[in-house]
Backbone as a printed PyTorch tensor [residue, N CA C, xyz], in Angstrom:
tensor([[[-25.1730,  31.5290,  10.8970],
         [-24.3380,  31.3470,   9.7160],
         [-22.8530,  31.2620,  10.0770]],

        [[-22.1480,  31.4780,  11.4020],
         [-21.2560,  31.7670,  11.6960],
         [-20.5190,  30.1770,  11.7960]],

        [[-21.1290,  29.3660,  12.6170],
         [-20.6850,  27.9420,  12.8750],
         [-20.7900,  27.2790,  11.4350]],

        [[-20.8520,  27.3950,  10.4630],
         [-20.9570,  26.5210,   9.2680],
         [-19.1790,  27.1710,   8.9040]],

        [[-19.3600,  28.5580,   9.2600],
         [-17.5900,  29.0990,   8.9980],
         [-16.4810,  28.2740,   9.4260]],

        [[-16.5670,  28.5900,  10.6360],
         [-15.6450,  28.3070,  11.7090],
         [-15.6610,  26.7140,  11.6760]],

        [[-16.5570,  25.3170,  11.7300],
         [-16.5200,  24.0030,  10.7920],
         [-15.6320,  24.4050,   9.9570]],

        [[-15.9270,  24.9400,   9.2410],
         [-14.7620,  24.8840,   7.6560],
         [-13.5080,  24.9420,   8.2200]],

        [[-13.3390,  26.1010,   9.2640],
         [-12.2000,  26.7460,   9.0410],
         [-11.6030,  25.2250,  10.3670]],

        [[-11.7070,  25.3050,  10.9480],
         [-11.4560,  23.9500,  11.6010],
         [-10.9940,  22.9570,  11.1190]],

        [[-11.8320,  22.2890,   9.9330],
         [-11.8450,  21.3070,   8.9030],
         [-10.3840,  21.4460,   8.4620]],

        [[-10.3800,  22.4920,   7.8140],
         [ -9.0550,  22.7090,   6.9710],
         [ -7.7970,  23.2470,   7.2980]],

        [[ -7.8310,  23.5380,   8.6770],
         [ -7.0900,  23.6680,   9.8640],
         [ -6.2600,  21.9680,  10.1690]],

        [[ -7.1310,  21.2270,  10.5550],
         [ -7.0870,  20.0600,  10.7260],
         [ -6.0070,  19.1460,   9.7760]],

        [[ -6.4930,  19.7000,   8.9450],
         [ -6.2020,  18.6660,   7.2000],
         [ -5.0570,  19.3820,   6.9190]],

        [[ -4.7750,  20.3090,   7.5340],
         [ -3.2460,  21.0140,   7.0990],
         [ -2.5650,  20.4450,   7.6760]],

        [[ -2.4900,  20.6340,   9.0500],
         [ -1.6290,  19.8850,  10.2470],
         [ -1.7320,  18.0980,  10.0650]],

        [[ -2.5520,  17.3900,   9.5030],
         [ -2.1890,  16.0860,   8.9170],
         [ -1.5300,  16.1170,   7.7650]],

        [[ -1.8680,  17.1030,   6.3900],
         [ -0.8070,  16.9710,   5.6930],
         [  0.5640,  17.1330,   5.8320]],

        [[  0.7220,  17.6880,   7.5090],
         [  2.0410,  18.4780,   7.8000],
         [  2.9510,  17.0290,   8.2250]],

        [[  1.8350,  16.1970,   9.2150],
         [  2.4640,  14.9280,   9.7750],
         [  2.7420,  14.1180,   8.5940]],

        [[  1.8900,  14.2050,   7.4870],
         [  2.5270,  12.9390,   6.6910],
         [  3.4410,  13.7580,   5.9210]],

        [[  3.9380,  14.9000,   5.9430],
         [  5.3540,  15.1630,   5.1970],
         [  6.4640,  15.3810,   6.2970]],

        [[  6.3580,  15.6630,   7.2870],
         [  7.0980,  15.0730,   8.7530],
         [  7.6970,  13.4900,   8.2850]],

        [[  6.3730,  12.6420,   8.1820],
         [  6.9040,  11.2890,   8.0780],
         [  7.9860,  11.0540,   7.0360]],

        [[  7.1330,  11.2140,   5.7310],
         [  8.0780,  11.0730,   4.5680],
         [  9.4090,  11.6300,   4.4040]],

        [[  9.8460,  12.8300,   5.2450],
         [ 11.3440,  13.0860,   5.7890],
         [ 11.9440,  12.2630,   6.3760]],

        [[ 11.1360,  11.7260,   7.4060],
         [ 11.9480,  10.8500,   8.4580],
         [ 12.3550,   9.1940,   7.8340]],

        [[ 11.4000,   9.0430,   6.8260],
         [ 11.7840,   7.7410,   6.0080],
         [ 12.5650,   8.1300,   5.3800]],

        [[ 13.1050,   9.5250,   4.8740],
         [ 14.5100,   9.5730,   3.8900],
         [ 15.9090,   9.5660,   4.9320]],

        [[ 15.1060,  10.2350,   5.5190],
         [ 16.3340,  10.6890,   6.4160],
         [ 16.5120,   9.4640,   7.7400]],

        [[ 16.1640,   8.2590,   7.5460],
         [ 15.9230,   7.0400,   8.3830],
         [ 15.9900,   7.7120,   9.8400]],

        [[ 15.0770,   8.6590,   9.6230],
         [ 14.5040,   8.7620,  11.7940],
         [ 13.4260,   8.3560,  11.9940]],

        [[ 13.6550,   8.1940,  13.7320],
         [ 11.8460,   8.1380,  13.5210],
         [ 10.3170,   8.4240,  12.7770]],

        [[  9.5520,   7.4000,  12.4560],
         [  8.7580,   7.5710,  12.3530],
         [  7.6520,   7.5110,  12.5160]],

        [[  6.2500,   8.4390,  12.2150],
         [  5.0170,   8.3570,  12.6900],
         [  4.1680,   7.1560,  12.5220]],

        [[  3.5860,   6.5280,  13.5940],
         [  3.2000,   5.2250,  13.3840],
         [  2.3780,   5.1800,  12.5720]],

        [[  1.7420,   4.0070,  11.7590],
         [  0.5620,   4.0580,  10.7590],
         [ -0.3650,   4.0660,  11.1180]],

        [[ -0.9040,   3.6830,  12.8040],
         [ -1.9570,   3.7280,  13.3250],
         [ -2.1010,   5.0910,  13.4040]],

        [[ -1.2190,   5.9120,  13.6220],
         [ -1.7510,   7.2200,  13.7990],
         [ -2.0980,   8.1620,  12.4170]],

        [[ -0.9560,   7.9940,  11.4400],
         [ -1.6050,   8.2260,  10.6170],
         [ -2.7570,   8.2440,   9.6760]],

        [[ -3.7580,   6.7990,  10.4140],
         [ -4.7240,   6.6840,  10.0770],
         [ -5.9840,   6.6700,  10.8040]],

        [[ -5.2630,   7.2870,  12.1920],
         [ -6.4700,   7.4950,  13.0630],
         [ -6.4420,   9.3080,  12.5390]],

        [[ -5.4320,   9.7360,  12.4460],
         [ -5.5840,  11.1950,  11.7340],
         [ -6.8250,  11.2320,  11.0460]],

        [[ -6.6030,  10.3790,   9.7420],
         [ -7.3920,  10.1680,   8.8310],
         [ -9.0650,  10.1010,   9.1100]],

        [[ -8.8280,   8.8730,   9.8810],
         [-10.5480,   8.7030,  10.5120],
         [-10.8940,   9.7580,  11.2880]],

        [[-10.1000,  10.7580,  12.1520],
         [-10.9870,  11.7180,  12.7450],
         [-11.0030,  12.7550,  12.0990]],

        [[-11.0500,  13.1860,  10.4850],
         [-11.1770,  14.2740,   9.9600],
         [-10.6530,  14.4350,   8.7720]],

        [[ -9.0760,  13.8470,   9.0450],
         [ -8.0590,  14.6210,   8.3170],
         [ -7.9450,  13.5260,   7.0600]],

        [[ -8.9190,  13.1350,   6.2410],
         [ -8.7160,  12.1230,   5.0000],
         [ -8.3500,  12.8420,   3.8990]],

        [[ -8.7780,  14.5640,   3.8770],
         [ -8.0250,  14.9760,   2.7770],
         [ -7.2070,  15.2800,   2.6040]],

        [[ -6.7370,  16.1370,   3.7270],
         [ -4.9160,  16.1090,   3.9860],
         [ -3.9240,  14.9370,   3.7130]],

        [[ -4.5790,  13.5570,   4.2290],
         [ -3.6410,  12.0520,   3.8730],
         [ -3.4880,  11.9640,   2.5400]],

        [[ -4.9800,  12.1540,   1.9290],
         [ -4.5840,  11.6850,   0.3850],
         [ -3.9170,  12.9460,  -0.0850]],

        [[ -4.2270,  13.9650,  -0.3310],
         [ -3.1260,  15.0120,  -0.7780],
         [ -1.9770,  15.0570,  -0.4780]],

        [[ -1.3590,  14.3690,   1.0400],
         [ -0.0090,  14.4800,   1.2980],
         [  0.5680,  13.1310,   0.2630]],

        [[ -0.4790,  12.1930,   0.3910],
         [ -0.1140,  10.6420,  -0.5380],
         [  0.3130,  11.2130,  -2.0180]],

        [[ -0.8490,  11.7730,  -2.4410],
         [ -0.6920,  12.3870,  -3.9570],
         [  0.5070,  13.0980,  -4.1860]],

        [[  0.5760,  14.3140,  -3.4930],
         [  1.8940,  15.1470,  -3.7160],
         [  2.8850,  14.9170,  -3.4150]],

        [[  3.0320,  14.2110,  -2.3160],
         [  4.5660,  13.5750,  -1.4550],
         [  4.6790,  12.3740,  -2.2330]],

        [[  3.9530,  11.5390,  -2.8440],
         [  4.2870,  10.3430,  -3.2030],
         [  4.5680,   9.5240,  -2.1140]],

        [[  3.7430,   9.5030,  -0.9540],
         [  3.8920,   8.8120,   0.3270],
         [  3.3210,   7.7900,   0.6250]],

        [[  3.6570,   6.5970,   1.4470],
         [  2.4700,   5.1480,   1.7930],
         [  1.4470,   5.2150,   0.2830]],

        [[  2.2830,   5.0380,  -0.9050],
         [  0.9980,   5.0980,  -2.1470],
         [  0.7500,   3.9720,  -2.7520]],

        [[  1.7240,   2.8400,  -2.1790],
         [  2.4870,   1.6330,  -2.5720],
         [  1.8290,   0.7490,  -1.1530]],

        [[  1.8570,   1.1860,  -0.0190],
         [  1.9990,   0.3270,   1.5270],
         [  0.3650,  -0.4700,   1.7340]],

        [[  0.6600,  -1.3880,   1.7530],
         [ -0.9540,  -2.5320,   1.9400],
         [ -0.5360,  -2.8910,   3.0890]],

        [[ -1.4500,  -3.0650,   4.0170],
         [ -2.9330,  -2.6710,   3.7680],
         [ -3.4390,  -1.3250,   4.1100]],

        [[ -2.0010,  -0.1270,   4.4030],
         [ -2.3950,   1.0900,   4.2110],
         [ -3.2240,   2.1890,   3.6770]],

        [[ -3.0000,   1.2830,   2.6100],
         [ -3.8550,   2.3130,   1.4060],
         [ -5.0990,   1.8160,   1.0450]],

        [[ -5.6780,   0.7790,   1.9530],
         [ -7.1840,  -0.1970,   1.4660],
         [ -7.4450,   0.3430,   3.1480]],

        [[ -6.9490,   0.2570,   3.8230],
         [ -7.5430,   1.1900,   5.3220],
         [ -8.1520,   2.5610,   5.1280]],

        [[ -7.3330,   3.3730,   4.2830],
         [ -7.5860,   4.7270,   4.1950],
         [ -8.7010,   4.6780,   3.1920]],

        [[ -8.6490,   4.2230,   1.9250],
         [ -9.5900,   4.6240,   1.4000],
         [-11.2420,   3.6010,   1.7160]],

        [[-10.9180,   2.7900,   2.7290],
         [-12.1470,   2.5520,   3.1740],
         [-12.8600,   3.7660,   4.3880]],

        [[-11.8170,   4.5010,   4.8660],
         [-12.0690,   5.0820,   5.7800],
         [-12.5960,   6.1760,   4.9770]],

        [[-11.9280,   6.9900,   3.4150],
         [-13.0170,   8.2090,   3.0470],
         [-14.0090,   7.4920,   2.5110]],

        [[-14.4670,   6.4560,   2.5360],
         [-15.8560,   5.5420,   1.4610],
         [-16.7070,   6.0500,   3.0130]],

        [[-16.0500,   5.3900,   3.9010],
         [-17.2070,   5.7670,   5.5440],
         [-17.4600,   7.1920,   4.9770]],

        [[-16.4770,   8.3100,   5.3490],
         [-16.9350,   9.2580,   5.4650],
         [-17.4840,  10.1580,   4.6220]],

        [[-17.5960,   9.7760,   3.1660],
         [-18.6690,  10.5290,   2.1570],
         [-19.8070,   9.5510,   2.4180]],

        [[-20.0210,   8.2630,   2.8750],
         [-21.1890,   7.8710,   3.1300],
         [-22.0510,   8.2270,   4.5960]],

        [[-20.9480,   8.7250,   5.5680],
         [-21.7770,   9.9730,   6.3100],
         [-22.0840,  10.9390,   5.7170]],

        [[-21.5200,  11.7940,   4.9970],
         [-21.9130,  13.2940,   4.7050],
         [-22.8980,  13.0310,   3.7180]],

        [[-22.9170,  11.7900,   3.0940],
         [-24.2340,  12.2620,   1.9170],
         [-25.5360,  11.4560,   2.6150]],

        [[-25.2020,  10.1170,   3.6430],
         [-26.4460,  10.5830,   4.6300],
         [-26.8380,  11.6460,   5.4030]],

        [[-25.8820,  12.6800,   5.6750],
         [-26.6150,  13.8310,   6.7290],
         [-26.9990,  14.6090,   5.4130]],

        [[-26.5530,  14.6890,   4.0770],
         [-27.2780,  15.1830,   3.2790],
         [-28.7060,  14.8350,   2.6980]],

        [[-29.1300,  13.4900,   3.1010],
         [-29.9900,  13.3980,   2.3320],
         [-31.2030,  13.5580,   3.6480]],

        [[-30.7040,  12.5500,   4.7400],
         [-31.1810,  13.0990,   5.9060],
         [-30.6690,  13.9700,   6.8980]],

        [[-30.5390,  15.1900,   6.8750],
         [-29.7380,  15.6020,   8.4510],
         [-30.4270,  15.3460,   9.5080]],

        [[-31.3550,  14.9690,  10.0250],
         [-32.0500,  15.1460,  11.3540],
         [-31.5990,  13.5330,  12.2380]],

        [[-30.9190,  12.6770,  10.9930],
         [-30.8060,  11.3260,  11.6060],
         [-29.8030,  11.2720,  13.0440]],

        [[-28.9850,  11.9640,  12.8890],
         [-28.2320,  11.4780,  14.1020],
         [-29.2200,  12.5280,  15.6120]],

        [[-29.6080,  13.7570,  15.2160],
         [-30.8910,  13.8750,  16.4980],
         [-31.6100,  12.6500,  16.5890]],

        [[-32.4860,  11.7160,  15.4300],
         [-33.2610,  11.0880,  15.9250],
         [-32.3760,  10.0220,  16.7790]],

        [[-31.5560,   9.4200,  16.4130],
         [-30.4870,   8.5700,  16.7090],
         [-30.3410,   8.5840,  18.2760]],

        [[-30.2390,   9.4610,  18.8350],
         [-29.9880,  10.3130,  19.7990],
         [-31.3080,  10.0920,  21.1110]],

        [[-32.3720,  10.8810,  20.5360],
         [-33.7840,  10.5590,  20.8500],
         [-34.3110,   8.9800,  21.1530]],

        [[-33.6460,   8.5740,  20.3080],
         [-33.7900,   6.7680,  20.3550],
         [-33.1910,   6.2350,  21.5840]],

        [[-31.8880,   6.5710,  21.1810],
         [-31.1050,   5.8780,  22.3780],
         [-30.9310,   6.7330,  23.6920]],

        [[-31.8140,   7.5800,  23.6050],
         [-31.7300,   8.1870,  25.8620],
         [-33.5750,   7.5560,  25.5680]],

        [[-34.1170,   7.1830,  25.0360],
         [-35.6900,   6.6080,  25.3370],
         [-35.5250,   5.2800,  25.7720]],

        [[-34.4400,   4.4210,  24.6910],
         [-34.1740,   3.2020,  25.5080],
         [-33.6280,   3.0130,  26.9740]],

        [[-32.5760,   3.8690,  27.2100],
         [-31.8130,   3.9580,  28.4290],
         [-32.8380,   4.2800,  29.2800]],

        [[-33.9620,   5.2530,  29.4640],
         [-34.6680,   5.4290,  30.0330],
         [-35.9280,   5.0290,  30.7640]],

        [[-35.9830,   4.2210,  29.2610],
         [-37.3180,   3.1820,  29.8190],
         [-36.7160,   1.7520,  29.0190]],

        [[-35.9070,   0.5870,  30.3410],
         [-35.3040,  -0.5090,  30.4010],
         [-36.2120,  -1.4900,  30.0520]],

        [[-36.7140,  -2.3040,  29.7600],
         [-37.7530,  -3.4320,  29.0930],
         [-36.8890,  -4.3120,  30.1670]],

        [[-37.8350,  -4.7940,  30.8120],
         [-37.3880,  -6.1700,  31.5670],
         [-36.9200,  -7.6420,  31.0870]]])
């Protein structure tokens, strides 16, 4: 029961420190300094941190306007509730997934 915790606490660990970068950014666009590239802000996004982006978007009023910014990101949380409600409906898929692909590697078909 312990690792379903510590996931969370990770999770939202994560999503803090991206909401932190996209209000980092949105300073640095007032204050014309550097800023955080959009690739990164949206590789943030894809490795975890999609709720932190949109909450920093929502509350900061940040990239809420920027295309194709905002059709990147929210294709990227459409991916990722369409992972979580496949491991919900199946969880065992990415083991089988797994099982599949070291059987192929293993036994090569000529």
């Amino acid at each position: 029961m312990m690792i379903p915790v510590i996931l969370l606490a990770v999770y939202l660990v994560f999503n803090l420190a991206v909401f932190l970068v996209y209000r980092r950014d949105k300073q640095a666009a007032q204050q014309g300094e550097r800023r955080v590239r959009e690739s990164t802000l949206l590789w943030l996004a894809f490795l975890g941190g999609s709720a932190g982006a949109v909450l920093a978007q929502r509350l900061l009023r940040h990239k809420t306007r920027k295309e194709p910014f905002r059709s990147i990101l929210l294709s990227i949380i459409v991916l990722q509730l369409g992972l979580v409600a496949s491991l919900l409906i199946m969880p065992d898929w990415p083991q089988r997934l797994l099982v599949f692909a070291l059987t192929l590697l293993q036994n090569p078909k000529p």
